[in-house]
């Protein structure tokens, strides 16, 4: 994945830098984090303590800058990958993200279920049932 991103960045003029230096986020447009474990995966104390240095808190956002946005795909574990203070701050756009994701997913479903979508066409279904699978979209 990293090699694909680096190759793409070379074509577009973007720059990818992998670092553990927190100072690298200075001036960042956004600080984006995710949960430390996947859904359904048991969280071990070892893993939890290994990631504590990556918690997004006021200090991290101060380094990023006053205009830096905080982003998270949710659900967030408050106090783990992000503090309440950052999550509830004016710079946090996590709930806007969630709302936008809902609209994008709805649009995708409408497109996929549309009779004009090449992805929704099934000759067998239409022949067998003589109608679109979602009558409201006919």
PDB file of C-alpha atoms in Angstrom:
ATOM      1  CA  UNK A   1       0.000   0.000   0.000  1.00  0.00           C
ATOM      2  CA  UNK A   2       2.739   2.459   0.933  1.00  0.00           C
ATOM      3  CA  UNK A   3       4.626   1.766  -2.304  1.00  0.00           C
ATOM      4  CA  UNK A   4       1.450   2.423  -4.338  1.00  0.00           C
ATOM      5  CA  UNK A   5       0.922   5.728  -2.536  1.00  0.00           C
ATOM      6  CA  UNK A   6       4.537   6.761  -3.078  1.00  0.00           C
ATOM      7  CA  UNK A   7       4.283   5.900  -6.792  1.00  0.00           C
ATOM      8  CA  UNK A   8       1.099   7.949  -7.114  1.00  0.00           C
ATOM      9  CA  UNK A   9       2.663  10.866  -5.239  1.00  0.00           C
ATOM     10  CA  UNK A  10       5.567  10.926  -7.693  1.00  0.00           C
ATOM     11  CA  UNK A  11       3.106  11.259 -10.588  1.00  0.00           C
ATOM     12  CA  UNK A  12       1.118  14.033  -8.919  1.00  0.00           C
ATOM     13  CA  UNK A  13       3.892  15.984  -7.247  1.00  0.00           C
ATOM     14  CA  UNK A  14       2.616  15.190  -3.754  1.00  0.00           C
ATOM     15  CA  UNK A  15       5.015  14.296  -0.970  1.00  0.00           C
ATOM     16  CA  UNK A  16       4.651  11.350   1.392  1.00  0.00           C
ATOM     17  CA  UNK A  17       6.759  11.247   4.498  1.00  0.00           C
ATOM     18  CA  UNK A  18       6.575   8.512   7.115  1.00  0.00           C
ATOM     19  CA  UNK A  19       7.849   9.661  10.484  1.00  0.00           C
ATOM     20  CA  UNK A  20       7.378   9.272  14.219  1.00  0.00           C
ATOM     21  CA  UNK A  21       8.213  12.951  14.782  1.00  0.00           C
ATOM     22  CA  UNK A  22       5.125  14.699  16.173  1.00  0.00           C
ATOM     23  CA  UNK A  23       6.541  17.995  14.918  1.00  0.00           C
ATOM     24  CA  UNK A  24       5.809  16.823  11.374  1.00  0.00           C
ATOM     25  CA  UNK A  25       2.134  17.727  11.834  1.00  0.00           C
ATOM     26  CA  UNK A  26       2.947  21.415  12.214  1.00  0.00           C
ATOM     27  CA  UNK A  27       0.742  23.343   9.797  1.00  0.00           C
ATOM     28  CA  UNK A  28      -1.298  20.251   8.864  1.00  0.00           C
ATOM     29  CA  UNK A  29      -4.683  20.888   7.271  1.00  0.00           C
ATOM     30  CA  UNK A  30      -6.137  18.024   9.305  1.00  0.00           C
ATOM     31  CA  UNK A  31      -5.182  15.527  11.995  1.00  0.00           C
ATOM     32  CA  UNK A  32      -6.895  12.196  11.301  1.00  0.00           C
ATOM     33  CA  UNK A  33      -6.897   9.222  13.645  1.00  0.00           C
ATOM     34  CA  UNK A  34      -8.774   5.952  13.916  1.00  0.00           C
ATOM     35  CA  UNK A  35      -9.464   3.372  16.599  1.00  0.00           C
ATOM     36  CA  UNK A  36      -6.488   1.438  17.843  1.00  0.00           C
ATOM     37  CA  UNK A  37      -8.151  -1.924  17.278  1.00  0.00           C
ATOM     38  CA  UNK A  38     -10.593  -3.196  14.702  1.00  0.00           C
ATOM     39  CA  UNK A  39     -14.221  -3.828  15.577  1.00  0.00           C
ATOM     40  CA  UNK A  40     -14.643  -7.175  17.285  1.00  0.00           C
ATOM     41  CA  UNK A  41     -10.940  -7.423  18.061  1.00  0.00           C
ATOM     42  CA  UNK A  42     -10.096  -7.752  21.733  1.00  0.00           C
ATOM     43  CA  UNK A  43      -7.959  -4.894  22.957  1.00  0.00           C
ATOM     44  CA  UNK A  44      -4.888  -5.961  24.880  1.00  0.00           C
ATOM     45  CA  UNK A  45      -3.258  -3.726  27.483  1.00  0.00           C
ATOM     46  CA  UNK A  46       0.053  -4.156  25.648  1.00  0.00           C
ATOM     47  CA  UNK A  47      -1.395  -2.804  22.423  1.00  0.00           C
ATOM     48  CA  UNK A  48      -3.192  -0.028  24.283  1.00  0.00           C
ATOM     49  CA  UNK A  49      -0.008   1.179  25.989  1.00  0.00           C
ATOM     50  CA  UNK A  50       1.944   0.934  22.713  1.00  0.00           C
ATOM     51  CA  UNK A  51      -0.437   3.434  21.091  1.00  0.00           C
ATOM     52  CA  UNK A  52      -0.774   5.897  23.995  1.00  0.00           C
ATOM     53  CA  UNK A  53       1.927   8.125  22.518  1.00  0.00           C
ATOM     54  CA  UNK A  54      -0.319   8.591  19.470  1.00  0.00           C
ATOM     55  CA  UNK A  55      -3.352   9.903  21.382  1.00  0.00           C
ATOM     56  CA  UNK A  56      -4.634  13.141  19.867  1.00  0.00           C
ATOM     57  CA  UNK A  57      -4.891  15.696  22.645  1.00  0.00           C
ATOM     58  CA  UNK A  58      -4.671  19.478  23.043  1.00  0.00           C
ATOM     59  CA  UNK A  59      -0.860  19.399  22.763  1.00  0.00           C
ATOM     60  CA  UNK A  60      -0.993  17.553  19.434  1.00  0.00           C
ATOM     61  CA  UNK A  61      -3.582  19.951  18.029  1.00  0.00           C
ATOM     62  CA  UNK A  62      -1.545  22.937  19.257  1.00  0.00           C
ATOM     63  CA  UNK A  63       1.451  21.630  17.291  1.00  0.00           C
ATOM     64  CA  UNK A  64      -0.739  21.152  14.212  1.00  0.00           C
ATOM     65  CA  UNK A  65      -1.974  24.724  14.431  1.00  0.00           C
ATOM     66  CA  UNK A  66      -5.096  26.722  15.271  1.00  0.00           C
ATOM     67  CA  UNK A  67      -6.768  26.091  11.897  1.00  0.00           C
ATOM     68  CA  UNK A  68      -6.088  22.334  11.793  1.00  0.00           C
ATOM     69  CA  UNK A  69      -9.188  20.176  11.684  1.00  0.00           C
ATOM     70  CA  UNK A  70      -9.598  17.023  13.755  1.00  0.00           C
ATOM     71  CA  UNK A  71     -11.041  14.051  11.873  1.00  0.00           C
ATOM     72  CA  UNK A  72     -12.065  10.530  12.924  1.00  0.00           C
ATOM     73  CA  UNK A  73     -14.165   7.966  11.055  1.00  0.00           C
ATOM     74  CA  UNK A  74     -15.994   6.947  14.267  1.00  0.00           C
ATOM     75  CA  UNK A  75     -16.783   5.266  16.531  1.00  0.00           C
ATOM     76  CA  UNK A  76     -14.159   6.950  18.684  1.00  0.00           C
ATOM     77  CA  UNK A  77     -12.966   5.641  22.016  1.00  0.00           C
ATOM     78  CA  UNK A  78     -12.780   8.845  24.009  1.00  0.00           C
ATOM     79  CA  UNK A  79      -9.773   8.972  26.284  1.00  0.00           C
ATOM     80  CA  UNK A  80      -7.932   6.434  24.168  1.00  0.00           C
ATOM     81  CA  UNK A  81      -7.132   7.634  20.633  1.00  0.00           C
ATOM     82  CA  UNK A  82      -8.590  11.101  21.266  1.00  0.00           C
ATOM     83  CA  UNK A  83      -9.421  13.197  24.301  1.00  0.00           C
ATOM     84  CA  UNK A  84     -12.899  14.575  24.983  1.00  0.00           C
ATOM     85  CA  UNK A  85     -11.479  18.075  24.717  1.00  0.00           C
ATOM     86  CA  UNK A  86     -10.333  17.551  21.111  1.00  0.00           C
ATOM     87  CA  UNK A  87     -13.387  15.528  20.099  1.00  0.00           C
ATOM     88  CA  UNK A  88     -15.729  18.282  21.315  1.00  0.00           C
ATOM     89  CA  UNK A  89     -13.624  21.220  20.101  1.00  0.00           C
ATOM     90  CA  UNK A  90     -14.547  23.723  17.404  1.00  0.00           C
ATOM     91  CA  UNK A  91     -11.826  22.156  15.216  1.00  0.00           C
ATOM     92  CA  UNK A  92     -13.491  18.732  15.313  1.00  0.00           C
ATOM     93  CA  UNK A  93     -15.453  17.845  12.177  1.00  0.00           C
ATOM     94  CA  UNK A  94     -16.158  14.206  13.077  1.00  0.00           C
ATOM     95  CA  UNK A  95     -19.936  14.588  13.139  1.00  0.00           C
ATOM     96  CA  UNK A  96     -19.895  16.458   9.815  1.00  0.00           C
ATOM     97  CA  UNK A  97     -17.877  13.533   8.444  1.00  0.00           C
ATOM     98  CA  UNK A  98     -20.449  11.057   9.727  1.00  0.00           C
ATOM     99  CA  UNK A  99     -23.312  13.023   8.183  1.00  0.00           C
ATOM    100  CA  UNK A 100     -21.496  13.344   4.854  1.00  0.00           C
ATOM    101  CA  UNK A 101     -20.763   9.601   4.885  1.00  0.00           C
ATOM    102  CA  UNK A 102     -24.476   8.868   5.366  1.00  0.00           C
ATOM    103  CA  UNK A 103     -25.426  10.996   2.337  1.00  0.00           C
ATOM    104  CA  UNK A 104     -22.641   9.466   0.230  1.00  0.00           C
ATOM    105  CA  UNK A 105     -23.762   5.947   1.164  1.00  0.00           C
ATOM    106  CA  UNK A 106     -27.388   6.792   0.342  1.00  0.00           C
ATOM    107  CA  UNK A 107     -26.353   8.182  -3.050  1.00  0.00           C
ATOM    108  CA  UNK A 108     -24.315   5.070  -3.745  1.00  0.00           C
ATOM    109  CA  UNK A 109     -27.256   2.816  -2.872  1.00  0.00           C
ATOM    110  CA  UNK A 110     -29.582   4.835  -5.109  1.00  0.00           C
ATOM    111  CA  UNK A 111     -27.097   4.578  -7.958  1.00  0.00           C
ATOM    112  CA  UNK A 112     -26.575   0.850  -7.509  1.00  0.00           C
ATOM    113  CA  UNK A 113     -30.317   0.162  -7.332  1.00  0.00           C
ATOM    114  CA  UNK A 114     -31.150   2.421 -10.260  1.00  0.00           C
ATOM    115  CA  UNK A 115     -32.402   0.634 -13.375  1.00  0.00           C
ATOM    116  CA  UNK A 116     -29.929   2.755 -15.345  1.00  0.00           C
ATOM    117  CA  UNK A 117     -26.951   1.508 -13.322  1.00  0.00           C
ATOM    118  CA  UNK A 118     -24.881  -1.126 -15.094  1.00  0.00           C
ATOM    119  CA  UNK A 119     -24.109  -2.554 -11.662  1.00  0.00           C
ATOM    120  CA  UNK A 120     -27.770  -3.214 -10.815  1.00  0.00           C
ATOM    121  CA  UNK A 121     -28.762  -4.947 -14.037  1.00  0.00           C
ATOM    122  CA  UNK A 122     -29.451  -8.618 -13.744  1.00  0.00           C
ATOM    123  CA  UNK A 123     -31.138 -10.109 -16.797  1.00  0.00           C
ATOM    124  CA  UNK A 124     -32.166 -13.156 -14.782  1.00  0.00           C
ATOM    125  CA  UNK A 125     -33.840 -11.047 -12.079  1.00  0.00           C
ATOM    126  CA  UNK A 126     -35.659  -8.772 -14.514  1.00  0.00           C
ATOM    127  CA  UNK A 127     -36.778 -11.725 -16.645  1.00  0.00           C
ATOM    128  CA  UNK A 128     -37.979 -13.732 -13.656  1.00  0.00           C
ATOM    129  CA  UNK A 129     -39.761 -10.893 -11.888  1.00  0.00           C
ATOM    130  CA  UNK A 130     -40.604  -8.527 -14.721  1.00  0.00           C
ATOM    131  CA  UNK A 131     -39.840  -5.507 -12.554  1.00  0.00           C
ATOM    132  CA  UNK A 132     -37.051  -3.582 -10.878  1.00  0.00           C
ATOM    133  CA  UNK A 133     -36.024  -4.962  -7.455  1.00  0.00           C
ATOM    134  CA  UNK A 134     -36.896  -1.611  -5.855  1.00  0.00           C
ATOM    135  CA  UNK A 135     -40.293  -0.404  -7.140  1.00  0.00           C
ATOM    136  CA  UNK A 136     -39.776   3.128  -5.802  1.00  0.00           C
ATOM    137  CA  UNK A 137     -36.817   3.524  -8.166  1.00  0.00           C
ATOM    138  CA  UNK A 138     -38.699   2.473 -11.335  1.00  0.00           C
TER     139      UNK A 138
END
